[in-house]
PDB file of C-alpha atoms and ligand atoms in Angstrom:
ATOM      1  CA  MET A   1      -4.728 -16.222  26.545  1.00 53.00           C
ATOM      2  CA  VAL A   2      -5.556 -19.918  26.611  1.00 56.00           C
ATOM      3  CA  ARG A   3      -3.390 -21.733  24.036  1.00 57.00           C
ATOM      4  CA  ARG A   4      -5.109 -24.502  22.157  1.00 59.00           C
ATOM      5  CA  SER A   5      -3.752 -26.943  19.613  1.00 60.00           C
ATOM      6  CA  PRO A   6      -4.980 -26.467  16.007  1.00 60.00           C
ATOM      7  CA  PRO A   7      -8.532 -27.704  15.680  1.00 61.00           C
ATOM      8  CA  ASP A   8      -8.649 -30.938  13.696  1.00 65.00           C
ATOM      9  CA  PHE A   9     -11.198 -29.456  11.349  1.00 68.00           C
ATOM     10  CA  ALA A  10      -8.902 -26.537  10.410  1.00 73.00           C
ATOM     11  CA  HIS A  11      -8.136 -26.287   6.696  1.00 83.00           C
ATOM     12  CA  TYR A  12      -4.556 -27.269   5.774  1.00 88.00           C
ATOM     13  CA  LEU A  13      -3.850 -23.678   4.717  1.00 90.00           C
ATOM     14  CA  ALA A  14      -5.074 -22.461   8.092  1.00 90.00           C
ATOM     15  CA  LYS A  15      -2.791 -24.950   9.849  1.00 91.00           C
ATOM     16  CA  LYS A  16       0.117 -23.828   7.686  1.00 92.00           C
ATOM     17  CA  TYR A  17      -0.331 -20.059   7.808  1.00 95.00           C
ATOM     18  CA  MET A  18      -2.644 -19.117  10.678  1.00 95.00           C
ATOM     19  CA  ARG A  19      -2.291 -18.825  14.437  1.00 94.00           C
ATOM     20  CA  THR A  20      -4.888 -21.525  14.868  1.00 91.00           C
ATOM     21  CA  GLU A  21      -4.803 -21.160  18.641  1.00 91.00           C
ATOM     22  CA  MET A  22      -6.507 -17.782  18.078  1.00 91.00           C
ATOM     23  CA  LEU A  23      -9.330 -19.217  15.985  1.00 89.00           C
ATOM     24  CA  PRO A  24     -12.205 -18.686  15.552  1.00 90.00           C
ATOM     25  CA  THR A  25     -11.688 -15.104  14.414  1.00 93.00           C
ATOM     26  CA  ALA A  26     -13.395 -12.154  16.075  1.00 94.00           C
ATOM     27  CA  PHE A  27     -15.359 -11.479  12.876  1.00 96.00           C
ATOM     28  CA  CYS A  28     -19.159 -11.688  12.885  1.00 96.00           C
ATOM     29  CA  PRO A  29     -20.603 -14.814  11.224  1.00 94.00           C
ATOM     30  CA  GLY A  30     -20.737 -14.313   7.446  1.00 95.00           C
ATOM     31  CA  CYS A  31     -18.305 -11.360   7.409  1.00 97.00           C
ATOM     32  CA  GLY A  32     -16.373 -10.935   4.158  1.00 97.00           C
ATOM     33  CA  LEU A  33     -13.051 -10.486   5.938  1.00 98.00           C
ATOM     34  CA  GLY A  34     -12.551 -14.250   6.288  1.00 96.00           C
ATOM     35  CA  ILE A  35     -12.828 -14.574   2.495  1.00 97.00           C
ATOM     36  CA  ILE A  36     -10.191 -11.855   2.103  1.00 98.00           C
ATOM     37  CA  GLU A  37      -7.897 -13.630   4.590  1.00 97.00           C
ATOM     38  CA  ARG A  38      -8.181 -16.810   2.590  1.00 96.00           C
ATOM     39  CA  ALA A  39      -7.512 -15.004  -0.717  1.00 97.00           C
ATOM     40  CA  ILE A  40      -4.337 -13.442   0.726  1.00 98.00           C
ATOM     41  CA  ILE A  41      -3.101 -16.767   2.119  1.00 96.00           C
ATOM     42  CA  MET A  42      -3.818 -18.632  -1.119  1.00 96.00           C
ATOM     43  CA  ALA A  43      -2.121 -15.912  -3.175  1.00 97.00           C
ATOM     44  CA  ILE A  44       1.060 -16.192  -1.104  1.00 96.00           C
ATOM     45  CA  ASP A  45       0.879 -19.996  -1.024  1.00 95.00           C
ATOM     46  CA  GLU A  46       0.674 -20.100  -4.830  1.00 96.00           C
ATOM     47  CA  LEU A  47       3.559 -17.656  -5.168  1.00 96.00           C
ATOM     48  CA  GLY A  48       5.830 -19.941  -3.102  1.00 91.00           C
ATOM     49  CA  LYS A  49       6.653 -20.615   0.514  1.00 71.00           C
ATOM     50  CA  ASP A  50       9.725 -18.374   0.726  1.00 91.00           C
ATOM     51  CA  LEU A  51       7.491 -15.367   0.006  1.00 95.00           C
ATOM     52  CA  TRP A  52       5.613 -15.988   3.256  1.00 95.00           C
ATOM     53  CA  GLU A  53       8.927 -15.908   5.121  1.00 95.00           C
ATOM     54  CA  ARG A  54       9.736 -12.447   3.817  1.00 96.00           C
ATOM     55  CA  THR A  55       6.217 -11.037   4.134  1.00 98.00           C
ATOM     56  CA  VAL A  56       5.260  -8.416   6.702  1.00 98.00           C
ATOM     57  CA  PHE A  57       1.662  -7.379   7.207  1.00 98.00           C
ATOM     58  CA  VAL A  58       0.692  -3.937   8.392  1.00 98.00           C
ATOM     59  CA  SER A  59      -2.872  -3.015   9.252  1.00 98.00           C
ATOM     60  CA  GLY A  60      -4.737  -0.048  10.673  1.00 97.00           C
ATOM     61  CA  ILE A  61      -7.664  -0.069  13.074  1.00 98.00           C
ATOM     62  CA  GLY A  62     -11.143  -1.299  12.249  1.00 97.00           C
ATOM     63  CA  CYS A  63     -12.577  -4.770  11.676  1.00 98.00           C
ATOM     64  CA  SER A  64     -10.282  -4.888   8.633  1.00 98.00           C
ATOM     65  CA  GLY A  65      -7.301  -4.156  10.875  1.00 97.00           C
ATOM     66  CA  TRP A  66      -7.804  -7.679  12.260  1.00 97.00           C
ATOM     67  CA  ILE A  67      -7.298  -9.421   8.902  1.00 98.00           C
ATOM     68  CA  PRO A  68      -3.570 -10.232   9.363  1.00 98.00           C
ATOM     69  CA  VAL A  69      -3.613 -10.605  13.144  1.00 97.00           C
ATOM     70  CA  TYR A  70      -4.376 -14.317  12.700  1.00 97.00           C
ATOM     71  CA  PHE A  71      -1.456 -14.898  10.325  1.00 97.00           C
ATOM     72  CA  LYS A  72       1.628 -16.798  11.542  1.00 95.00           C
ATOM     73  CA  CYS A  73       3.869 -14.036  10.286  1.00 94.00           C
ATOM     74  CA  ASP A  74       5.310 -10.645  11.244  1.00 97.00           C
ATOM     75  CA  VAL A  75       2.264  -8.402  11.736  1.00 98.00           C
ATOM     76  CA  LEU A  76       1.993  -4.796  12.840  1.00 98.00           C
ATOM     77  CA  HIS A  77      -1.520  -3.812  13.929  1.00 97.00           C
ATOM     78  CA  THR A  78      -0.985  -0.066  14.073  1.00 97.00           C
ATOM     79  CA  LEU A  79      -3.191   3.039  14.400  1.00 97.00           C
ATOM     80  CA  HIS A  80      -6.370   4.085  12.622  1.00 98.00           C
ATOM     81  CA  GLY A  81      -5.378   5.458   9.209  1.00 97.00           C
ATOM     82  CA  ARG A  82      -1.633   5.146   9.855  1.00 98.00           C
ATOM     83  CA  ALA A  83      -0.748   1.765   8.395  1.00 98.00           C
ATOM     84  CA  LEU A  84       0.823   3.297   5.270  1.00 98.00           C
ATOM     85  CA  PRO A  85       3.484   5.502   6.902  1.00 98.00           C
ATOM     86  CA  ILE A  86       4.602   2.493   8.939  1.00 98.00           C
ATOM     87  CA  ALA A  87       4.590   0.215   5.892  1.00 98.00           C
ATOM     88  CA  THR A  88       6.546   2.896   3.985  1.00 98.00           C
ATOM     89  CA  ALA A  89       9.239   2.929   6.685  1.00 98.00           C
ATOM     90  CA  ILE A  90       9.514  -0.869   6.607  1.00 98.00           C
ATOM     91  CA  LYS A  91       9.795  -0.977   2.816  1.00 98.00           C
ATOM     92  CA  VAL A  92      12.427   1.767   2.693  1.00 98.00           C
ATOM     93  CA  CYS A  93      14.545   0.128   5.434  1.00 97.00           C
ATOM     94  CA  ARG A  94      14.077  -3.456   4.202  1.00 97.00           C
ATOM     95  CA  PRO A  95      13.282  -3.306   0.448  1.00 97.00           C
ATOM     96  CA  GLU A  96      13.646  -7.090   0.123  1.00 97.00           C
ATOM     97  CA  LEU A  97      10.483  -7.657   2.194  1.00 98.00           C
ATOM     98  CA  ASN A  98       7.027  -8.214   0.736  1.00 98.00           C
ATOM     99  CA  VAL A  99       5.013  -5.587   2.609  1.00 98.00           C
ATOM    100  CA  VAL A 100       1.250  -6.085   2.541  1.00 98.00           C
ATOM    101  CA  VAL A 101      -1.139  -3.539   4.011  1.00 98.00           C
ATOM    102  CA  THR A 102      -4.771  -4.258   4.854  1.00 98.00           C
ATOM    103  CA  MET A 103      -7.142  -1.398   5.520  1.00 98.00           C
ATOM    104  CA  GLY A 104     -10.827  -0.630   5.652  1.00 98.00           C
ATOM    105  CA  ASP A 105     -12.528   1.982   3.503  1.00 98.00           C
ATOM    106  CA  GLY A 106     -12.614   4.458   6.403  1.00 97.00           C
ATOM    107  CA  ASP A 107      -9.079   3.598   7.417  1.00 98.00           C
ATOM    108  CA  SER A 108      -7.738   4.149   3.892  1.00 98.00           C
ATOM    109  CA  MET A 109      -9.956   6.886   2.438  1.00 98.00           C
ATOM    110  CA  ALA A 110     -11.179   8.920   5.431  1.00 98.00           C
ATOM    111  CA  ILE A 111      -8.669   9.274   8.296  1.00 98.00           C
ATOM    112  CA  GLY A 112      -5.853   7.743   6.223  1.00 97.00           C
ATOM    113  CA  GLY A 113      -6.743   9.410   2.915  1.00 98.00           C
ATOM    114  CA  ASN A 114      -3.762  11.717   2.957  1.00 98.00           C
ATOM    115  CA  HIS A 115      -1.304   8.871   3.501  1.00 98.00           C
ATOM    116  CA  LEU A 116      -2.964   6.909   0.726  1.00 98.00           C
ATOM    117  CA  ILE A 117      -2.566   9.606  -1.939  1.00 98.00           C
ATOM    118  CA  HIS A 118       1.035  10.271  -0.964  1.00 98.00           C
ATOM    119  CA  ALA A 119       1.994   6.597  -0.951  1.00 98.00           C
ATOM    120  CA  ALA A 120       0.484   6.350  -4.447  1.00 98.00           C
ATOM    121  CA  ARG A 121       2.302   9.537  -5.531  1.00 98.00           C
ATOM    122  CA  ARG A 122       5.608   8.012  -4.380  1.00 98.00           C
ATOM    123  CA  ASN A 123       4.837   4.683  -6.041  1.00 98.00           C
ATOM    124  CA  ILE A 124       6.287   2.782  -3.118  1.00 98.00           C
ATOM    125  CA  ASP A 125       6.320  -0.977  -3.590  1.00 98.00           C
ATOM    126  CA  LEU A 126       3.459  -2.030  -1.321  1.00 98.00           C
ATOM    127  CA  THR A 127       0.480  -4.311  -1.816  1.00 98.00           C
ATOM    128  CA  VAL A 128      -2.585  -2.655  -0.368  1.00 98.00           C
ATOM    129  CA  VAL A 129      -5.796  -4.614   0.127  1.00 98.00           C
ATOM    130  CA  VAL A 130      -8.723  -2.313   0.899  1.00 98.00           C
ATOM    131  CA  ALA A 131     -11.736  -4.085   2.394  1.00 98.00           C
ATOM    132  CA  ASN A 132     -14.591  -1.796   1.371  1.00 98.00           C
ATOM    133  CA  ASN A 133     -17.699  -2.638   3.376  1.00 97.00           C
ATOM    134  CA  MET A 134     -19.193   0.763   2.573  1.00 96.00           C
ATOM    135  CA  LEU A 135     -19.287   2.065   6.160  1.00 97.00           C
ATOM    136  CA  TYR A 136     -17.429   2.032   9.494  1.00 97.00           C
ATOM    137  CA  SER A 137     -18.134  -1.358  10.982  1.00 97.00           C
ATOM    138  CA  LEU A 138     -16.014  -1.673  14.100  1.00 97.00           C
ATOM    139  CA  THR A 139     -17.530   1.438  15.622  1.00 97.00           C
ATOM    140  CA  GLY A 140     -21.151   0.586  14.842  1.00 96.00           C
ATOM    141  CA  GLY A 141     -22.086   1.508  11.276  1.00 96.00           C
ATOM    142  CA  GLN A 142     -21.242   5.185  10.743  1.00 97.00           C
ATOM    143  CA  VAL A 143     -21.162   6.787   7.294  1.00 97.00           C
ATOM    144  CA  ALA A 144     -17.885   6.466   5.331  1.00 97.00           C
ATOM    145  CA  PRO A 145     -16.564   8.131   2.147  1.00 97.00           C
ATOM    146  CA  THR A 146     -17.757   5.002   0.303  1.00 97.00           C
ATOM    147  CA  THR A 147     -21.320   4.825   1.652  1.00 96.00           C
ATOM    148  CA  PRO A 148     -23.818   4.890  -1.226  1.00 94.00           C
ATOM    149  CA  GLN A 149     -26.020   7.962  -1.481  1.00 93.00           C
ATOM    150  CA  ASN A 150     -29.392   8.103   0.310  1.00 93.00           C
ATOM    151  CA  VAL A 151     -28.418   5.234   2.631  1.00 93.00           C
ATOM    152  CA  TYR A 152     -29.451   5.458   6.283  1.00 94.00           C
ATOM    153  CA  THR A 153     -26.602   4.773   8.689  1.00 95.00           C
ATOM    154  CA  ASN A 154     -25.961   5.423  12.348  1.00 94.00           C
ATOM    155  CA  THR A 155     -24.831   8.967  11.488  1.00 96.00           C
ATOM    156  CA  THR A 156     -27.064   9.686   8.474  1.00 96.00           C
ATOM    157  CA  PRO A 157     -30.589   9.325   9.900  1.00 94.00           C
ATOM    158  CA  TYR A 158     -31.991  11.333   6.957  1.00 95.00           C
ATOM    159  CA  GLY A 159     -30.020   9.431   4.321  1.00 96.00           C
ATOM    160  CA  ASN A 160     -26.473  10.011   3.101  1.00 96.00           C
ATOM    161  CA  PHE A 161     -26.405  13.087   0.858  1.00 96.00           C
ATOM    162  CA  GLU A 162     -22.639  13.090   0.271  1.00 95.00           C
ATOM    163  CA  PRO A 163     -21.207  11.811  -3.002  1.00 94.00           C
ATOM    164  CA  ASN A 164     -18.742   8.959  -2.488  1.00 92.00           C
ATOM    165  CA  PHE A 165     -15.175   8.315  -3.522  1.00 94.00           C
ATOM    166  CA  ASN A 166     -14.242   6.097  -6.427  1.00 96.00           C
ATOM    167  CA  LEU A 167     -10.997   4.551  -5.148  1.00 98.00           C
ATOM    168  CA  MET A 168      -9.901   3.587  -8.645  1.00 98.00           C
ATOM    169  CA  GLU A 169     -10.123   7.188  -9.952  1.00 97.00           C
ATOM    170  CA  LEU A 170      -8.408   8.475  -6.821  1.00 98.00           C
ATOM    171  CA  MET A 171      -5.523   6.016  -7.159  1.00 98.00           C
ATOM    172  CA  LYS A 172      -5.168   6.596 -10.883  1.00 98.00           C
ATOM    173  CA  ALA A 173      -4.898  10.367 -10.375  1.00 98.00           C
ATOM    174  CA  ALA A 174      -2.492  10.011  -7.432  1.00 98.00           C
ATOM    175  CA  GLY A 175      -0.024   7.797  -9.331  1.00 98.00           C
ATOM    176  CA  ALA A 176      -0.636   4.212  -8.189  1.00 98.00           C
ATOM    177  CA  THR A 177       0.657   1.725 -10.753  1.00 98.00           C
ATOM    178  CA  TYR A 178      -1.700  -1.241 -10.261  1.00 98.00           C
ATOM    179  CA  PHE A 179      -5.389  -1.281  -9.432  1.00 98.00           C
ATOM    180  CA  ALA A 180      -7.992  -4.029  -9.365  1.00 98.00           C
ATOM    181  CA  ARG A 181     -11.449  -4.185  -7.821  1.00 98.00           C
ATOM    182  CA  TRP A 182     -13.465  -7.292  -7.009  1.00 98.00           C
ATOM    183  CA  THR A 183     -16.148  -8.301  -4.570  1.00 98.00           C
ATOM    184  CA  THR A 184     -15.913 -11.235  -2.161  1.00 98.00           C
ATOM    185  CA  TRP A 185     -18.116 -13.109  -4.637  1.00 97.00           C
ATOM    186  CA  HIS A 186     -15.204 -13.062  -7.152  1.00 98.00           C
ATOM    187  CA  PHE A 187     -12.872 -15.181  -5.015  1.00 98.00           C
ATOM    188  CA  VAL A 188     -10.578 -16.607  -7.714  1.00 98.00           C
ATOM    189  CA  GLN A 189     -10.208 -13.279  -9.511  1.00 98.00           C
ATOM    190  CA  LEU A 190      -9.503 -11.585  -6.180  1.00 98.00           C
ATOM    191  CA  LYS A 191      -6.801 -14.114  -5.269  1.00 98.00           C
ATOM    192  CA  ASN A 192      -5.217 -13.731  -8.726  1.00 98.00           C
ATOM    193  CA  SER A 193      -5.202  -9.926  -8.451  1.00 98.00           C
ATOM    194  CA  ILE A 194      -3.571 -10.106  -5.014  1.00 98.00           C
ATOM    195  CA  LYS A 195      -0.893 -12.332  -6.579  1.00 98.00           C
ATOM    196  CA  LYS A 196      -0.356  -9.809  -9.382  1.00 98.00           C
ATOM    197  CA  ALA A 197      -0.253  -6.940  -6.887  1.00 98.00           C
ATOM    198  CA  MET A 198       2.449  -8.740  -4.873  1.00 98.00           C
ATOM    199  CA  GLU A 199       4.465  -9.433  -8.003  1.00 97.00           C
ATOM    200  CA  HIS A 200       4.074  -5.828  -9.183  1.00 98.00           C
ATOM    201  CA  ARG A 201       6.941  -3.476  -8.338  1.00 97.00           C
ATOM    202  CA  GLY A 202       5.165  -0.314  -7.242  1.00 98.00           C
ATOM    203  CA  PHE A 203       2.087   0.863  -5.383  1.00 98.00           C
ATOM    204  CA  ALA A 204      -0.551  -1.786  -6.021  1.00 98.00           C
ATOM    205  CA  VAL A 205      -4.093  -1.511  -4.723  1.00 98.00           C
ATOM    206  CA  VAL A 206      -6.723  -4.245  -4.668  1.00 98.00           C
ATOM    207  CA  GLU A 207     -10.142  -3.037  -3.545  1.00 98.00           C
ATOM    208  CA  VAL A 208     -12.506  -5.731  -2.296  1.00 98.00           C
ATOM    209  CA  VAL A 209     -16.144  -4.791  -1.911  1.00 98.00           C
ATOM    210  CA  SER A 210     -16.945  -6.919   1.094  1.00 97.00           C
ATOM    211  CA  GLN A 211     -20.040  -7.761   3.109  1.00 97.00           C
ATOM    212  CA  CYS A 212     -20.654  -6.573   6.647  1.00 97.00           C
ATOM    213  CA  PRO A 213     -23.886  -8.441   7.389  1.00 96.00           C
ATOM    214  CA  THR A 214     -24.142  -6.780  10.810  1.00 96.00           C
ATOM    215  CA  TYR A 215     -24.223  -3.107   9.793  1.00 96.00           C
ATOM    216  CA  ALA A 216     -24.079  -2.773   5.987  1.00 95.00           C
ATOM    217  CA  GLY A 217     -26.572  -5.643   5.818  1.00 94.00           C
ATOM    218  CA  ARG A 218     -28.981  -3.849   8.064  1.00 92.00           C
ATOM    219  CA  TYR A 219     -28.459  -0.315   6.725  1.00 93.00           C
ATOM    220  CA  ILE A 220     -27.547  -0.682   3.052  1.00 91.00           C
ATOM    221  CA  LEU A 221     -29.141  -3.944   1.984  1.00 90.00           C
ATOM    222  CA  GLY A 222     -32.013  -3.963   4.450  1.00 90.00           C
ATOM    223  CA  LYS A 223     -31.354  -7.628   5.337  1.00 88.00           C
ATOM    224  CA  PRO A 224     -28.532  -8.987   7.481  1.00 88.00           C
ATOM    225  CA  ASP A 225     -28.019 -12.336   5.728  1.00 92.00           C
ATOM    226  CA  PRO A 226     -24.561 -12.715   4.085  1.00 93.00           C
ATOM    227  CA  ARG A 227     -26.110 -14.879   1.341  1.00 94.00           C
ATOM    228  CA  ASP A 228     -28.128 -11.855   0.186  1.00 94.00           C
ATOM    229  CA  PHE A 229     -24.899  -9.900  -0.109  1.00 93.00           C
ATOM    230  CA  MET A 230     -23.425 -12.610  -2.313  1.00 95.00           C
ATOM    231  CA  GLU A 231     -26.517 -12.471  -4.552  1.00 96.00           C
ATOM    232  CA  TRP A 232     -26.310  -8.678  -4.625  1.00 96.00           C
ATOM    233  CA  PHE A 233     -22.607  -8.716  -5.550  1.00 97.00           C
ATOM    234  CA  LYS A 234     -23.232 -11.337  -8.225  1.00 97.00           C
ATOM    235  CA  GLU A 235     -26.161  -9.508  -9.780  1.00 96.00           C
ATOM    236  CA  ASN A 236     -24.763  -5.988  -9.595  1.00 97.00           C
ATOM    237  CA  SER A 237     -21.168  -6.476 -10.692  1.00 98.00           C
ATOM    238  CA  VAL A 238     -20.187  -5.340 -14.153  1.00 98.00           C
ATOM    239  CA  PRO A 239     -16.838  -6.264 -15.750  1.00 98.00           C
ATOM    240  CA  VAL A 240     -14.765  -3.170 -16.516  1.00 97.00           C
ATOM    241  CA  GLU A 241     -14.697  -3.960 -20.285  1.00 97.00           C
ATOM    242  CA  LYS A 242     -18.508  -4.115 -20.408  1.00 97.00           C
ATOM    243  CA  SER A 243     -18.864  -0.955 -18.312  1.00 97.00           C
ATOM    244  CA  LYS A 244     -17.179   1.049 -21.082  1.00 96.00           C
ATOM    245  CA  GLU A 245     -20.218   0.465 -23.318  1.00 96.00           C
ATOM    246  CA  MET A 246     -22.689   1.461 -20.607  1.00 96.00           C
ATOM    247  CA  SER A 247     -24.107   4.915 -19.852  1.00 96.00           C
ATOM    248  CA  GLU A 248     -23.711   6.637 -16.478  1.00 92.00           C
ATOM    249  CA  GLU A 249     -27.384   5.949 -15.840  1.00 95.00           C
ATOM    250  CA  GLU A 250     -27.009   2.236 -16.561  1.00 96.00           C
ATOM    251  CA  LEU A 251     -24.017   2.099 -14.209  1.00 95.00           C
ATOM    252  CA  GLN A 252     -25.950   3.580 -11.279  1.00 92.00           C
ATOM    253  CA  GLY A 253     -25.780   1.155  -8.329  1.00 91.00           C
ATOM    254  CA  LYS A 254     -23.410  -1.196 -10.163  1.00 96.00           C
ATOM    255  CA  ILE A 255     -20.002  -2.339  -8.933  1.00 97.00           C
ATOM    256  CA  VAL A 256     -17.488  -2.212 -11.774  1.00 98.00           C
ATOM    257  CA  VAL A 257     -14.995  -5.046 -11.293  1.00 98.00           C
ATOM    258  CA  GLY A 258     -11.752  -6.142 -12.931  1.00 98.00           C
ATOM    259  CA  GLU A 259      -8.178  -5.074 -13.410  1.00 98.00           C
ATOM    260  CA  PHE A 260      -8.275  -1.371 -14.231  1.00 98.00           C
ATOM    261  CA  PHE A 261      -4.648  -0.428 -14.794  1.00 98.00           C
ATOM    262  CA  LYS A 262      -1.069  -1.645 -14.559  1.00 98.00           C
ATOM    263  CA  ARG A 263       1.780   0.753 -15.364  1.00 97.00           C
ATOM    264  CA  SER A 264       5.500   0.175 -15.487  1.00 96.00           C
ATOM    265  CA  ASP A 265       6.628   3.683 -16.472  1.00 97.00           C
ATOM    266  CA  ARG A 266       7.134   5.054 -12.923  1.00 97.00           C
ATOM    267  CA  ARG A 267      10.211   4.332 -10.798  1.00 97.00           C
ATOM    268  CA  GLU A 268       9.651   2.798  -7.412  1.00 98.00           C
ATOM    269  CA  PHE A 269      10.272   4.936  -4.324  1.00 98.00           C
ATOM    270  CA  ALA A 270      12.491   2.698  -2.124  1.00 97.00           C
ATOM    271  CA  GLU A 271      14.806   2.069  -5.078  1.00 96.00           C
ATOM    272  CA  LYS A 272      15.112   5.837  -5.626  1.00 97.00           C
ATOM    273  CA  VAL A 273      15.940   6.369  -1.943  1.00 97.00           C
ATOM    274  CA  HIS A 274      18.668   3.711  -2.011  1.00 96.00           C
ATOM    275  CA  THR A 275      20.125   5.050  -5.269  1.00 96.00           C
ATOM    276  CA  LEU A 276      20.337   8.470  -3.625  1.00 96.00           C
ATOM    277  CA  ILE A 277      21.945   7.035  -0.464  1.00 95.00           C
ATOM    278  CA  ARG A 278      24.584   5.222  -2.548  1.00 95.00           C
ATOM    279  CA  ALA A 279      25.291   8.380  -4.575  1.00 96.00           C
ATOM    280  CA  ALA A 280      25.567  10.498  -1.406  1.00 96.00           C
ATOM    281  CA  ARG A 281      28.077   7.999   0.007  1.00 95.00           C
ATOM    282  CA  GLY A 282      30.024   8.032  -3.217  1.00 93.00           C
ATOM    283  CA  ASP A 283      29.356   4.298  -3.611  1.00 85.00           C
ATOM    284  CA  SER A 284      29.004   3.487  -7.291  1.00 67.00           C
ATOM    285  CA  GLY A 285      28.562  -0.285  -6.745  1.00 60.00           C
TER     286      GLY A 285
HETATM  287  C1  TPP B   1      -7.575   8.312  15.683  1.00 72.05           C
HETATM  288  C2  TPP B   1      -8.790   7.445  15.802  1.00 72.05           C
HETATM  289  N1  TPP B   1      -9.989   7.954  15.450  1.00 72.05           N
HETATM  290  C3  TPP B   1     -11.092   7.204  15.536  1.00 72.05           C
HETATM  291  C4  TPP B   1     -11.017   5.926  15.999  1.00 72.05           C
HETATM  292  C5  TPP B   1     -12.275   5.090  16.130  1.00 72.05           C
HETATM  293  N2  TPP B   1     -12.392   4.143  15.038  1.00 72.05           N
HETATM  294  C6  TPP B   1     -11.901   2.890  15.150  1.00 72.05           C
HETATM  295  S1  TPP B   1     -12.192   1.976  13.796  1.00 72.05           S
HETATM  296  C7  TPP B   1     -13.014   3.253  13.041  1.00 72.05           C
HETATM  297  C8  TPP B   1     -13.646   3.139  11.679  1.00 72.05           C
HETATM  298  C9  TPP B   1     -13.503   1.802  11.068  1.00 72.05           C
HETATM  299  O1  TPP B   1     -14.020   1.809   9.760  1.00 72.05           O
HETATM  300  P1  TPP B   1     -13.201   1.225   8.547  1.00 72.05           P
HETATM  301  O2  TPP B   1     -11.849   1.805   8.481  1.00 72.05           O
HETATM  302  O3  TPP B   1     -14.037   1.362   7.319  1.00 72.05           O
HETATM  303  O4  TPP B   1     -12.998  -0.302   8.956  1.00 72.05           O
HETATM  304  P2  TPP B   1     -14.073  -1.457   9.223  1.00 72.05           P
HETATM  305  O5  TPP B   1     -14.246  -1.526  10.705  1.00 72.05           O
HETATM  306  O6  TPP B   1     -15.325  -1.090   8.507  1.00 72.05           O
HETATM  307  O7  TPP B   1     -13.403  -2.659   8.679  1.00 72.05           O
HETATM  308  C10 TPP B   1     -13.032   4.383  13.855  1.00 72.05           C
HETATM  309  C11 TPP B   1     -13.677   5.658  13.486  1.00 72.05           C
HETATM  310  C12 TPP B   1      -9.750   5.412  16.351  1.00 72.05           C
HETATM  311  N3  TPP B   1      -9.575   4.150  16.777  1.00 72.05           N
HETATM  312  N4  TPP B   1      -8.655   6.195  16.244  1.00 72.05           N
END
């Protein structure tokens, strides 16, 4: 790879936290993943520099798997759907680390769905950022468990007839202890939720409904301009408090956003493992 010095125009946060010699990113112009990268960097920057030094990123495969690859940090770009078992091993072996996992909707809820529910059941202290672009992007726009109904994709030429997953309900039932959902339009709220998720001791999930102008733009929105996605997110988002007063019919096609739950009544998994190890060794200290 040709090494270049940081471009002069690079933002100071990019110079501080990114492998600028790798820029520009491989993302398509207008992709939401750059917004998510910036939200993660700003969250860590606001939480303090030493946090960056003890942060490890783990990602799966997909466009979203590339989110942390540009970070000047320890990064494991693993296998499709398998980021969570690897992140679990890191957290159990090195509980002092801030382990952040980035996954796509297919990565987390399709191939990696089983790992996701079990990580939530264990309440392991991980921050999981799910970039939900409503289909599989890296592989060319196939249907995902999050694709809206009736949408035409590469693999649903007659329209998607499958109901989709609500990640919040799934995580609530499985035992996660923090959940927030935003779109890339809600940048400040997203950054603040990522901060809270990192500060939370337990399995914390932040879902980001994100634009893929290339495939979701063409298939779901019918127009590939990222600005239309921003308008769509802005006009169709409903705060969780307001959604409680709305009927199911009124909520059709809406994206409910906000902080949905935060629990502190479940013990964290790595702590339980280390308590057990100490007890087994007869070490009371
Ligand atoms: C075991 C395995 N199965 C399938 C693939 C092919 N594959 C790579 S990425 C991907 C889907 C990506 O979709 P998503 O997780 O939603 O991420 P996005 O690209 O949309 O960010 C698939 C099916 C793979 N790499 N490995």
